[in-house]
Short mmCIF file of C-alpha atoms in Angstrom, two decimals:
data_model
loop_
_atom_site.label_atom_id
_atom_site.label_comp_id
_atom_site.label_asym_id
_atom_site.label_seq_id
_atom_site.Cartn_x
_atom_site.Cartn_y
_atom_site.Cartn_z
CA MET H 2 11.27 -10.87 3.51
CA ASP H 3 7.97 -12.65 3.37
CA TYR H 4 5.96 -9.58 4.36
CA LYS H 5 5.42 -5.99 3.26
CA LEU H 6 5.36 -2.92 5.46
CA THR H 7 2.31 -0.87 4.50
CA GLY H 8 2.78 2.42 6.25
CA LEU H 9 4.29 4.44 9.03
CA THR H 10 2.26 6.55 11.48
CA PRO H 11 4.22 8.49 14.09
CA MET H 12 2.79 8.49 17.64
CA LEU H 13 3.96 11.61 19.37
CA GLU H 14 3.32 12.98 22.91
CA THR H 15 1.51 16.25 23.76
CA HIS H 16 0.80 17.77 27.07
CA ASP H 17 -2.01 19.85 25.56
CA MET H 18 -4.31 17.80 23.36
CA GLU H 19 -6.77 20.59 22.75
CA ALA H 20 -4.03 22.90 21.43
CA THR H 21 -2.62 20.03 19.33
CA ILE H 22 -6.05 19.33 17.76
CA LYS H 23 -6.49 23.06 17.04
CA PHE H 24 -3.01 23.41 15.50
CA TYR H 25 -3.18 20.31 13.27
CA THR H 26 -6.78 20.95 12.10
CA GLU H 27 -6.92 24.75 11.88
CA VAL H 28 -3.31 25.64 10.98
CA LEU H 29 -2.16 22.60 9.05
CA GLY H 30 -5.49 21.49 7.61
CA PHE H 31 -5.45 17.91 8.91
CA THR H 32 -8.65 16.01 9.57
CA LEU H 33 -9.20 14.79 13.12
CA LEU H 34 -10.06 11.11 12.50
CA ASN H 35 -10.44 9.89 16.12
CA TYR H 36 -10.30 11.53 19.53
CA GLU H 37 -10.60 9.50 22.65
CA ALA H 38 -10.45 12.04 25.55
CA ASP H 39 -10.63 9.23 28.16
CA TRP H 40 -7.47 7.60 26.63
CA GLY H 41 -5.73 10.92 25.89
CA TRP H 42 -5.29 9.93 22.26
CA ALA H 43 -6.12 11.44 18.83
CA SER H 44 -5.34 10.55 15.20
CA PHE H 45 -5.15 12.88 12.25
CA LYS H 46 -4.90 12.58 8.46
CA CYS H 47 -4.13 14.94 5.63
CA ASP H 48 -3.92 13.33 2.16
CA ALA H 49 -1.38 10.53 2.50
CA VAL H 50 0.07 11.71 5.88
CA ASN H 51 -1.12 10.17 9.14
CA ILE H 52 -0.04 11.14 12.68
CA MET H 53 -1.26 10.27 16.20
CA PHE H 54 -0.82 12.07 19.49
CA SER H 55 -1.16 10.80 23.07
CA ILE H 56 -1.07 12.39 26.49
CA PRO H 57 1.82 11.10 28.55
CA ASN H 58 0.88 8.32 31.02
CA GLU H 59 2.43 6.53 33.99
CA HIS H 60 4.53 4.29 31.62
CA ARG H 61 6.18 7.21 29.86
CA ASN H 62 5.95 10.54 31.51
CA MET H 63 8.54 12.95 30.06
CA PRO H 64 8.50 16.56 31.37
CA LYS H 65 8.05 17.86 27.79
CA PRO H 66 7.75 16.23 24.34
CA ILE H 67 11.13 15.45 22.83
CA MET H 68 12.26 14.10 19.45
CA SER H 69 15.80 14.06 18.16
CA GLY H 70 14.72 14.38 14.47
CA SER H 71 11.92 15.90 12.46
CA LEU H 72 8.91 14.91 10.47
CA TYR H 73 9.59 15.49 6.80
CA ILE H 74 6.50 16.03 4.70
CA ASN H 75 6.49 16.07 0.84
CA PRO H 76 3.79 18.35 -0.55
CA ASP H 77 3.09 18.61 -4.31
CA ASN H 78 3.48 22.44 -4.09
CA VAL H 79 5.90 23.48 -1.31
CA ASP H 80 5.61 27.17 -2.22
CA LEU H 81 1.86 27.07 -1.70
CA VAL H 82 2.29 25.45 1.69
CA TRP H 83 4.86 28.00 2.64
CA GLU H 84 2.48 30.91 1.68
CA ASN H 85 -0.26 29.32 3.73
CA LEU H 86 1.87 28.73 6.86
CA LYS H 87 4.56 31.38 7.02
CA GLU H 88 2.50 33.87 9.07
CA ARG H 89 0.71 31.27 11.17
CA CYS H 90 3.57 29.26 12.66
CA LEU H 91 6.92 29.57 14.42
CA ILE H 92 9.48 29.28 11.60
CA CYS H 93 12.66 27.29 12.04
CA TYR H 94 13.96 28.31 8.61
CA PRO H 95 12.28 29.95 5.61
CA ILE H 96 11.78 28.44 2.19
CA GLU H 97 14.95 28.06 0.10
CA ASN H 98 16.57 25.82 -2.40
CA PHE H 99 19.25 23.46 -1.11
CA ASP H 100 22.22 22.00 -3.02
CA TYR H 101 20.89 18.46 -2.51
CA GLY H 102 18.03 19.21 -4.81
CA MET H 103 15.16 20.09 -2.40
CA ARG H 104 13.12 23.25 -2.00
CA GLU H 105 12.07 23.27 1.69
CA PHE H 106 11.23 25.10 4.85
CA ALA H 107 10.63 24.13 8.43
CA ILE H 108 8.23 25.09 11.22
CA TYR H 109 7.62 24.12 14.81
CA ASP H 110 4.19 22.75 15.81
CA ASN H 111 2.50 23.79 19.08
CA ASN H 112 4.50 21.08 20.99
CA GLY H 113 7.86 22.14 19.64
CA TYR H 114 8.19 19.26 17.13
CA LEU H 115 10.06 20.21 13.97
CA LEU H 116 8.04 19.78 10.75
CA GLN H 117 9.94 20.13 7.45
CA PHE H 118 8.13 20.51 4.16
CA GLY H 119 10.17 19.76 1.02
CA GLN H 120 9.75 19.20 -2.69
CA MET H 121 12.33 18.12 -5.26
CA ILE H 122 13.50 21.01 -7.46
CA ALA H 123 12.42 20.60 -11.04
CA GLU H 124 15.36 20.43 -13.45
#
């Protein structure tokens, strides 16, 4: 290829932008970079992780947000993230070590999206 991809920023839908802003800033510790209420759009950043949300519009109006996968986030201290979030979020599965070499857990955000946090297990 003659070009380089320089990043990936998921754009997800939310039916409740205010609750999403509150969850991502107050619970997960993201910074709200931009919020355009007239457009129904917001962008967030936490360290090297970027994510955007939009309100459904006439071009794509699903009854509720859906995603067949998850967002997998790699913190430098998964145990500390777990301690910070375990009492503040809906848990999908608690922190554990997996045979494939990752220590991870998963939560649901306010929209129902699955967020996994994982770190390689030190040998």
